[in-house]
Coordinates of C-alpha atoms in Angstrom, one line a residue:
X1 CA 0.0 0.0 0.0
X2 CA 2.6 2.5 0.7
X3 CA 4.6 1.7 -2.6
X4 CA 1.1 2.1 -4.7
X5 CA 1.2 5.6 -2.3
X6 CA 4.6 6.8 -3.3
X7 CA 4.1 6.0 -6.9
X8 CA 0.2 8.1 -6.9
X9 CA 2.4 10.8 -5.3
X10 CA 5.2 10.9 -8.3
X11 CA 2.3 10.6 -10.5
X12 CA 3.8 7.1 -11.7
X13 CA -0.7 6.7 -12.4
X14 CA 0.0 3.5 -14.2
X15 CA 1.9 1.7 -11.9
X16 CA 0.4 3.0 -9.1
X17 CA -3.1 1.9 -10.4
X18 CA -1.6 -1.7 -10.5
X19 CA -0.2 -1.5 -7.1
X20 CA -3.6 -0.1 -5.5
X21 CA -5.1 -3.3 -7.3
X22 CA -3.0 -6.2 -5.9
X23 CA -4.6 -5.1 -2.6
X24 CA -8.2 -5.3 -3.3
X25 CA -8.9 -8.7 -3.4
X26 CA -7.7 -8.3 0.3
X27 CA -9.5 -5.8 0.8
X28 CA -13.0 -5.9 -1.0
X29 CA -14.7 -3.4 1.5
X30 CA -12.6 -0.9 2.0
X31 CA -13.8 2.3 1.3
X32 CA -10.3 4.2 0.9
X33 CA -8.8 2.1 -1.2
X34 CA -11.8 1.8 -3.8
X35 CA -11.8 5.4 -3.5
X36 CA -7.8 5.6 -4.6
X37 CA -8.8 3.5 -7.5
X38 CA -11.7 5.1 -8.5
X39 CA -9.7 8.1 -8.7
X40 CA -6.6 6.8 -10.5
X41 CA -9.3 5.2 -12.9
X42 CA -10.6 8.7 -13.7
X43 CA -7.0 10.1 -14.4
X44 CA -6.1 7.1 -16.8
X45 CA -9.2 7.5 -18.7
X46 CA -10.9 4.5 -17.6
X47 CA -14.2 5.5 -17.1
X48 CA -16.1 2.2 -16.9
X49 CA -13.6 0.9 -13.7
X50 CA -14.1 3.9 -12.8
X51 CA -18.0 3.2 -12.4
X52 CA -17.6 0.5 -11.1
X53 CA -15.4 1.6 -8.2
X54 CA -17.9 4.4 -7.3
X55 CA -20.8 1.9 -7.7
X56 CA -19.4 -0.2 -5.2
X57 CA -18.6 2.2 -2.7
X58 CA -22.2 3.4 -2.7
X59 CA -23.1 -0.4 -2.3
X60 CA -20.9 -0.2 1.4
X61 CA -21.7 3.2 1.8
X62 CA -25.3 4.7 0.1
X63 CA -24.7 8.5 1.8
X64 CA -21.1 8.4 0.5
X65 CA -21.5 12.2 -1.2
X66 CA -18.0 11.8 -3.3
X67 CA -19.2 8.5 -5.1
X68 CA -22.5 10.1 -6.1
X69 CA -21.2 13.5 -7.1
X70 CA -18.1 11.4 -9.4
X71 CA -20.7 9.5 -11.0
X72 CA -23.1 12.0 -11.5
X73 CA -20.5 13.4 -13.8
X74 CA -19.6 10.3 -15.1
X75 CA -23.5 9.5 -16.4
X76 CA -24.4 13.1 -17.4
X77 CA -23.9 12.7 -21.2
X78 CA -23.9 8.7 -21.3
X79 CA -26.8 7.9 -19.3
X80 CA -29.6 10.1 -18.4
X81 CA -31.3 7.8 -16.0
X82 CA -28.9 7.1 -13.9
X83 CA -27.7 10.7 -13.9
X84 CA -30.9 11.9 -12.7
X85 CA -31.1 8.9 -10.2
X86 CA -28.0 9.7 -8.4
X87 CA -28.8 13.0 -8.5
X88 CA -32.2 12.5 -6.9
X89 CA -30.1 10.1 -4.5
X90 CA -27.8 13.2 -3.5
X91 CA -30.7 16.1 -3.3
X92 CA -32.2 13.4 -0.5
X93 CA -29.0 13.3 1.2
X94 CA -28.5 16.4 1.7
X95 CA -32.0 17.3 2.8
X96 CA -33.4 19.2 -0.7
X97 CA -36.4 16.7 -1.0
X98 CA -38.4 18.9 -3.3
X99 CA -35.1 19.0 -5.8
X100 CA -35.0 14.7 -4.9
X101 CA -38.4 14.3 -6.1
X102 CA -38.1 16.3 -9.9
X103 CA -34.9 14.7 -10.5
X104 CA -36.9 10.8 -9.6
X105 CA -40.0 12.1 -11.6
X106 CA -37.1 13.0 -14.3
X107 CA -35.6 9.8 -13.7
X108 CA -39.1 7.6 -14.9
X109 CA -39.2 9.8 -17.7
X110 CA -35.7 9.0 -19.1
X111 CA -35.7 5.6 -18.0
X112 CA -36.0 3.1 -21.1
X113 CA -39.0 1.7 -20.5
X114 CA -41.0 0.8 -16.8
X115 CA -39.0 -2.0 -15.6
X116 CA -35.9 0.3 -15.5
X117 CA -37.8 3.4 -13.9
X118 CA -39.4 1.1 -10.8
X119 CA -36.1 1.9 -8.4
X120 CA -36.6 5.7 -9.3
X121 CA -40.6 5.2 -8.6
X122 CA -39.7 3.1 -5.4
X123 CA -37.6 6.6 -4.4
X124 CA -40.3 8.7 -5.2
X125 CA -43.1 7.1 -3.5
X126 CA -40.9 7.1 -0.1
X127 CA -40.0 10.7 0.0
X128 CA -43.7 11.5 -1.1
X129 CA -44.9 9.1 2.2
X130 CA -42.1 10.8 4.0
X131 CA -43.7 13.8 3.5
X132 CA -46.8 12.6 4.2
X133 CA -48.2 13.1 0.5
X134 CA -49.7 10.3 0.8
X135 CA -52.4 10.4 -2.2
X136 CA -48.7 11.1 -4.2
X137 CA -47.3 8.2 -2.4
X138 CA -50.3 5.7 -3.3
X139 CA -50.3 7.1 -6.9
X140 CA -46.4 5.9 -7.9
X141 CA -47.3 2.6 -5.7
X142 CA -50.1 1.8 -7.9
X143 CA -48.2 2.5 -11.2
X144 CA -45.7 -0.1 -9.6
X145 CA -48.1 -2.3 -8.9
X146 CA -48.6 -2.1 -12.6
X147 CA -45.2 -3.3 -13.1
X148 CA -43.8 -5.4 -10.5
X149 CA -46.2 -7.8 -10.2
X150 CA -44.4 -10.7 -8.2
X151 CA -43.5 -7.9 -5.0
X152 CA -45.2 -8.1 -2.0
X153 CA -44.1 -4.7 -0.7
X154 CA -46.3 -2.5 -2.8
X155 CA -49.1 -4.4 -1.4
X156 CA -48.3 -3.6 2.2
X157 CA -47.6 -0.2 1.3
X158 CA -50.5 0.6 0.1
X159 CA -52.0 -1.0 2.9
X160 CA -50.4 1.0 5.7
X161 CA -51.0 4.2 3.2
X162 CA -55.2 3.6 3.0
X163 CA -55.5 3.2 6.4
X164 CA -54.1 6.6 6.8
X165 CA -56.1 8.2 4.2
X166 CA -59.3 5.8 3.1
X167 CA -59.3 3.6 6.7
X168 CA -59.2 -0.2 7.3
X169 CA -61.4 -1.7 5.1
X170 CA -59.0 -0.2 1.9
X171 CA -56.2 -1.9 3.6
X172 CA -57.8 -5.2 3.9
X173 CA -59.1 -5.0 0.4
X174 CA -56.1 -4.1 -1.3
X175 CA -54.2 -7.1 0.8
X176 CA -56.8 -9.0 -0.5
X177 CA -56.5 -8.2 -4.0
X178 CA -52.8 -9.4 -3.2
X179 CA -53.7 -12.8 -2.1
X180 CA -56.5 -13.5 -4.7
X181 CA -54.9 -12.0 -7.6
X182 CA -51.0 -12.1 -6.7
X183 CA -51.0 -15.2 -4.8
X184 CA -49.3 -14.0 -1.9
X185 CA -49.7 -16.5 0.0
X186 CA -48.1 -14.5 3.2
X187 CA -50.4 -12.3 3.5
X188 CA -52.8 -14.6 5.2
X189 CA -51.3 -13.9 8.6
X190 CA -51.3 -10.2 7.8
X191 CA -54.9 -10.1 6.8
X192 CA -55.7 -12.1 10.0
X193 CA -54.8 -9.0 12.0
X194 CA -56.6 -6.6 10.0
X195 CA -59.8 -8.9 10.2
X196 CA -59.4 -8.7 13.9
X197 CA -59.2 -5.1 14.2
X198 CA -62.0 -4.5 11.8
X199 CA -63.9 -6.6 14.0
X200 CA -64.0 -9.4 11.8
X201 CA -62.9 -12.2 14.0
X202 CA -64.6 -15.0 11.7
X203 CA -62.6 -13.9 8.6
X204 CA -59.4 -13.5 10.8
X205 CA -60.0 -17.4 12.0
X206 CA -60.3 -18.6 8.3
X207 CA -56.5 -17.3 7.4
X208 CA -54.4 -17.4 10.8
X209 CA -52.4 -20.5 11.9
X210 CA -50.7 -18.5 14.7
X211 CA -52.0 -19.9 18.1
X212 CA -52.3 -16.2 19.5
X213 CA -54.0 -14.5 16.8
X214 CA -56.4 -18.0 16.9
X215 CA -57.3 -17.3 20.5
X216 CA -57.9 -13.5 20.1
X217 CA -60.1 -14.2 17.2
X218 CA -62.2 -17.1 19.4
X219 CA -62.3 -14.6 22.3
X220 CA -63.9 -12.0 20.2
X221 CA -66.5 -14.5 18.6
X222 CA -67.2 -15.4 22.3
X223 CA -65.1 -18.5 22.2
X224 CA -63.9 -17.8 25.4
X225 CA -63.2 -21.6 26.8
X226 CA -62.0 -22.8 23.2
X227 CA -59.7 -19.9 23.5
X228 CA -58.6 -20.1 27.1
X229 CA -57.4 -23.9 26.0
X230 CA -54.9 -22.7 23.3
X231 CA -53.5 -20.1 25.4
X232 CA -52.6 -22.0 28.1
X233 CA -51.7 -25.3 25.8
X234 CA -48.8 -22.3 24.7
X235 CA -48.5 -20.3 27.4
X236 CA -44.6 -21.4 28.5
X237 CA -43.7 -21.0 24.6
X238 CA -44.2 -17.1 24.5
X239 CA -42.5 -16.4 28.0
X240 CA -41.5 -12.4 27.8
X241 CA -44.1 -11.7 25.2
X242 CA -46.9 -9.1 26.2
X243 CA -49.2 -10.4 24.1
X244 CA -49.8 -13.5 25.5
X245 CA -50.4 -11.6 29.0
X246 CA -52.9 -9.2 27.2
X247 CA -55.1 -12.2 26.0
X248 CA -54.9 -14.0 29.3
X249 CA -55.9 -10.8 30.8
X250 CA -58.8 -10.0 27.8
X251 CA -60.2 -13.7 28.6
X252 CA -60.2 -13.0 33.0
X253 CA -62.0 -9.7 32.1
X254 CA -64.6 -11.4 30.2
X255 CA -65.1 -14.0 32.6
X256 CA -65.6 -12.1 35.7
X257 CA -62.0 -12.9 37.0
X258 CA -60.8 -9.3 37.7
X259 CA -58.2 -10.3 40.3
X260 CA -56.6 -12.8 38.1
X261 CA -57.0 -10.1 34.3
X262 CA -55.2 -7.6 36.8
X263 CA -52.3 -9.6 37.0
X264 CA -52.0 -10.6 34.1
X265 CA -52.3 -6.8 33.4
X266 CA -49.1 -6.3 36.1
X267 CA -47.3 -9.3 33.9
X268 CA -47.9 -7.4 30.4
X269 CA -46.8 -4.3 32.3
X270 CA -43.6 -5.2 32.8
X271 CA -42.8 -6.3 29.5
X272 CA -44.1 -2.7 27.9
X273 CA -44.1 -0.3 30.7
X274 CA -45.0 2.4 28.0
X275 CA -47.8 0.9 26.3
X276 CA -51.3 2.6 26.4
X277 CA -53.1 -0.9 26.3
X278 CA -52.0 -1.4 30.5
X279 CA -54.5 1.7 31.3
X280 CA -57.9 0.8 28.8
X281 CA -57.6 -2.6 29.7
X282 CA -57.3 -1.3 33.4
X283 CA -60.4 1.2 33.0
X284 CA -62.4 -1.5 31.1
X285 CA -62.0 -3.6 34.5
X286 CA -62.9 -0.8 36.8
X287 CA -66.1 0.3 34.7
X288 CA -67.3 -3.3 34.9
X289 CA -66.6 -3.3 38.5
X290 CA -68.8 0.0 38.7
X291 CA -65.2 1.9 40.2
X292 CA -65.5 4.9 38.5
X293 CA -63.0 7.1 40.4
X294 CA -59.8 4.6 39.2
X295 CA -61.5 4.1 35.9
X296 CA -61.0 8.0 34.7
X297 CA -58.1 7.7 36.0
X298 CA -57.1 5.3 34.2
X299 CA -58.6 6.6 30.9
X300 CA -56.4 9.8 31.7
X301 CA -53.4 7.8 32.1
X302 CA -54.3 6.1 28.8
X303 CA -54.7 9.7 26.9
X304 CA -51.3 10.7 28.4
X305 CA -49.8 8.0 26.6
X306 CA -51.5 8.5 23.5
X307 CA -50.6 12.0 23.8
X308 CA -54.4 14.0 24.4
X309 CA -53.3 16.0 27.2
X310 CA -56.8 17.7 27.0
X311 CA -58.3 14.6 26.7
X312 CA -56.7 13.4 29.5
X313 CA -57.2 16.0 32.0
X314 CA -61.2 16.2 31.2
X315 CA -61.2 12.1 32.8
X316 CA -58.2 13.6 35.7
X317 CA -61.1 15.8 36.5
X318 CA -64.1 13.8 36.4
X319 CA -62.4 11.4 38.7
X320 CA -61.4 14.3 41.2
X321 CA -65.4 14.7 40.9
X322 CA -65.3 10.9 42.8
X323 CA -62.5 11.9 44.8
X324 CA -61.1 14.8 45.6
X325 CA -58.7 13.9 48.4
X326 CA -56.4 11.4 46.5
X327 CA -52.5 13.4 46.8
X328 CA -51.3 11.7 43.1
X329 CA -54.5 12.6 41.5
X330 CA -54.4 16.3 42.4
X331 CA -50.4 16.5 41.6
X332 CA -51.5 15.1 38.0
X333 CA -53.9 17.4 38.0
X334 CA -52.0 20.5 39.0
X335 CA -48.9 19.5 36.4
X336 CA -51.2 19.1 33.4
X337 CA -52.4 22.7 33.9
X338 CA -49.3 23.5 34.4
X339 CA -48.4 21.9 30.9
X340 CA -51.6 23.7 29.1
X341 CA -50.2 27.5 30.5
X342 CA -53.0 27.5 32.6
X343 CA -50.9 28.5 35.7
X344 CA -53.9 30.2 37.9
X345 CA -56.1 26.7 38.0
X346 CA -52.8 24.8 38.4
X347 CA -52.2 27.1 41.7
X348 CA -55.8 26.2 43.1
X349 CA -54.6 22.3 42.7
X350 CA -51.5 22.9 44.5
X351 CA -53.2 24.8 47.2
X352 CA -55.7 22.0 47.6
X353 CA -52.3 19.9 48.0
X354 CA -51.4 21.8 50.5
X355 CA -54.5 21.6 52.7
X356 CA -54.4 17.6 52.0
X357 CA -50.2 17.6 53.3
X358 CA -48.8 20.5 54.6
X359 CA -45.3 19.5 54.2
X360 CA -45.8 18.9 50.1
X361 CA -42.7 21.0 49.6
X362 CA -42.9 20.9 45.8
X363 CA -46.4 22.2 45.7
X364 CA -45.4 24.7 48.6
X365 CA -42.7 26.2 46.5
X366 CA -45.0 26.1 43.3
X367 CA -47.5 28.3 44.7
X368 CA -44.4 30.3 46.0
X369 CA -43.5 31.4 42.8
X370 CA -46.8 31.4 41.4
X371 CA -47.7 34.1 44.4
X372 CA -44.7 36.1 43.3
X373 CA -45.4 36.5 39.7
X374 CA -48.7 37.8 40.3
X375 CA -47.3 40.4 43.0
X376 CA -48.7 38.9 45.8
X377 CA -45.6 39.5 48.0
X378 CA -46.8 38.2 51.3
X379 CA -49.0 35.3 50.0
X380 CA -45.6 34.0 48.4
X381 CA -43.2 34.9 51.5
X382 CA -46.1 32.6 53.5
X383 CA -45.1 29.7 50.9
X384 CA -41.4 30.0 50.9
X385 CA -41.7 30.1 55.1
X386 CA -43.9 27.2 55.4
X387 CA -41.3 25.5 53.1
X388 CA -38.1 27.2 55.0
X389 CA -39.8 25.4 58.0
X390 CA -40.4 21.7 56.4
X391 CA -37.1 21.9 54.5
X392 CA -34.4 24.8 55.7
X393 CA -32.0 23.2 53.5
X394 CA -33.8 23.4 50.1
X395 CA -32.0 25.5 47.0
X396 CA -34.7 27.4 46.4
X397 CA -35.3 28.5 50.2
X398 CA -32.0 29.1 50.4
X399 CA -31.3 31.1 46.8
X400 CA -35.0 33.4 47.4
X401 CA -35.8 33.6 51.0
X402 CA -34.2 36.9 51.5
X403 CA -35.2 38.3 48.8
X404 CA -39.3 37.2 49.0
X405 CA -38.7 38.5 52.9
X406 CA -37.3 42.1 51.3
X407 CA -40.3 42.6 49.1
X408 CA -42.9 41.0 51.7
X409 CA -40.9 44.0 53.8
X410 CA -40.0 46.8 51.6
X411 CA -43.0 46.1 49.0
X412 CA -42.3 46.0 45.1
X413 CA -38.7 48.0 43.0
X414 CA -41.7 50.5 41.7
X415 CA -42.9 51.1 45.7
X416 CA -39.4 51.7 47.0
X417 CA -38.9 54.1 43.9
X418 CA -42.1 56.2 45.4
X419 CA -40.4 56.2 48.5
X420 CA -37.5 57.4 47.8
X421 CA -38.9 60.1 46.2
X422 CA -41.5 61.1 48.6
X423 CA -40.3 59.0 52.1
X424 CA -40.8 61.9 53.8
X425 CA -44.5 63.0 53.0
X426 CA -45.3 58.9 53.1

């Protein structure tokens, strides 16, 4: 390597070229050394090892920017498809994704006929989905659909695009339309789902073979006991899955057996910690036990997740209308009005805290600040001294007290300006 070096740098091209090339069969995936023969290639004139370099590069390395900018030069006269692929490649790189898309859309119209123009298609239907275009996105999948007849993948994409745009029963009839007329033979399993979630759990029993998706499917065309024997026939074979939990605990639920769906609840839990399905199944239990303080919770928790903060603070509050002493309650409560601006309703929460535990320092030095803002000098200086007393050594007593205790004293900068004007007629 170091005599192919030293020869590049005496511009000995030939023999250097020769040298560089005795290493790659050694080194196949190395990026530098395709790179110094790529580039010796260009010098001598030999465009097509050139290509060749650069093409293989960009298969170890699609974002490499130098291999697509060499061979964007190298296919602008010889090959206007895959000049205005690469280039469509590079535009996406780098973020231009409105250049990206002309240059694909230029791409299908150079290509020599619609086989060859189905990568640039592919391109443009992702950066169109990307930015959720997706009528754009469903339009170039179709035309591909045309075309590539034996690929699953526009199927599915089109299926995950109508459900965003049409809804479910597009999805399950283009998948369909896969199987019947495509003879995708996979897609059984996938429609299975899609029948279950369209409440279709007969159709979803006719495709599955998976022993999970064949007990949800019983369960939800009242099957319970045919169901309840599969799962626990299988039970030890999907240990640390959540979704065998989830069915054990949809089966307890509909038997009556809320102690035992709760725990299977706990079990799921721990698996996905994050998962909105722990709460509804939770509140679904507690409106069928007639609980209806922990079932808006729970339905709060569940829009949290989701991400409905107004949602979920409408159920915070129509629990607190069931109970209006619970100390985690109110804290939610006061933080998601906290979170929607609404700092004044927040404050009434914290005080309510406060009358419910006196030593809540948080919500003492909440309504400390929250006093302060609004000009309320001694309301605040009461919060920060209630706190001083339950925690001397907190930061925030310690970095404000003197100064809430100055203006609780001396009144506001604008009252101290007064008096120092007219102190002596005050």
């Amino acid at each position: 390597m170091k005599l192919a070096e030293q020869l590049e740098l005496d511009e000995k091209y030939e023999e250097a070229y020769a040298e560089y090339k005795k290493e790659l069969p050694h080194k196949q995936s190395d990026i530098d050394l395709l790179t110094k023969l790529a580039h010796i290639a260009l010098i001598l004139h030999k465009k097509d090892e050139a290509k060749a370099y650069y093409g293989k590069i960009l298969e170890l390395d699609p974002p490499n920017i130098l291999a697509h900018e060499q061979l964007i030069d190298l296919f602008v006269n010889e090959d206007k498809f895959k000049y205005y692929l690469l280039r469509g490649n590079l535009h996406a790189l780098q973020q231009q994704l409105s250049y990206a898309k002309s240059d694909y859309k230029k791409a299908i119209d150079a290509a020599k006929d619609q086989e060859e123009a189905l990568p640039a298609r592919f391109l443009f239907a992702g950066l169109a989905e990307g930015q959720e275009k997706y009528q754009e996105a469903i339009d170039e999948y179709l035309k591909i659909s045309d075309y590539d007849e034996k690929n699953p993948v526009v199927f599915l994409k089109l299926a995950e695009l109508y459900e965003k745009t049409e809804g479910i029963v597009a999805s399950i009839e283009i998948l369909e339309r896969g199987l019947q007329e495509r003879g995708f033979k996979e897609f059984e399993e996938i429609l299975a789902g899609y029948y279950i979630r369209n409440s279709q759990p007969e159709k979803a029993l006719k495709y599955t073979k998976h022993d999970l998706t064949k007990a949800r499917a019983l369960m939800d065309c009242g099957k319970n006991e045919e169901a309840f024997e599969i799962l626990n026939k299988v039970k030890d074979n999907y240990k640390g899955q959540a979704l065998i939990h989830s069915l054990l605990a949809q089966y307890y639920f509909q038997k009556g057996m809320s102690k035992e769906a709760f725990e299977q609840i706990d079990e799921y839990a721990k698996i996905e910690p994050n998962s909105p399905l722990i709460y509804q199944m939770r509140a679904l239990i507690y409106e069928e036990q007639g609980d209806s303080f922990n079932e808006h919770v729970n339905w709060g928790k569940f829009n949290i997740v989701k991400g409905d903060k107004e949602v979920a603070l409408n159920e915070f509050m129509t629990a607190y209308q069931f109970n209006n002493k619970d100390i985690e309650l109110i804290e939610t409560i006061a933080v998601q009005l906290e979170g929607l601006k609404d700092y004044t309703k927040a404050c009434e929460f914290y005080e309510r805290l406060v009358d419910l535990e006196p030593n809540n320092t948080n919500a003492l030095q909440k309504l400390a600040i929250f006093r302060d803002s609004i000009g309320d000098y001694a309301g605040a200086f009461e919060y920060i001294d209630k706190l001083k007393s339950y925690d001397p050594r907190n930061t925030f007593v310690k970095d404000n007290y003197e100064a809430y205790k100055d203006r609780v004293e001396n009144g506001s900068g604008f009252m101290n300006f007064i008096k120092s004007i007219f102190g002596k007629r005050m």
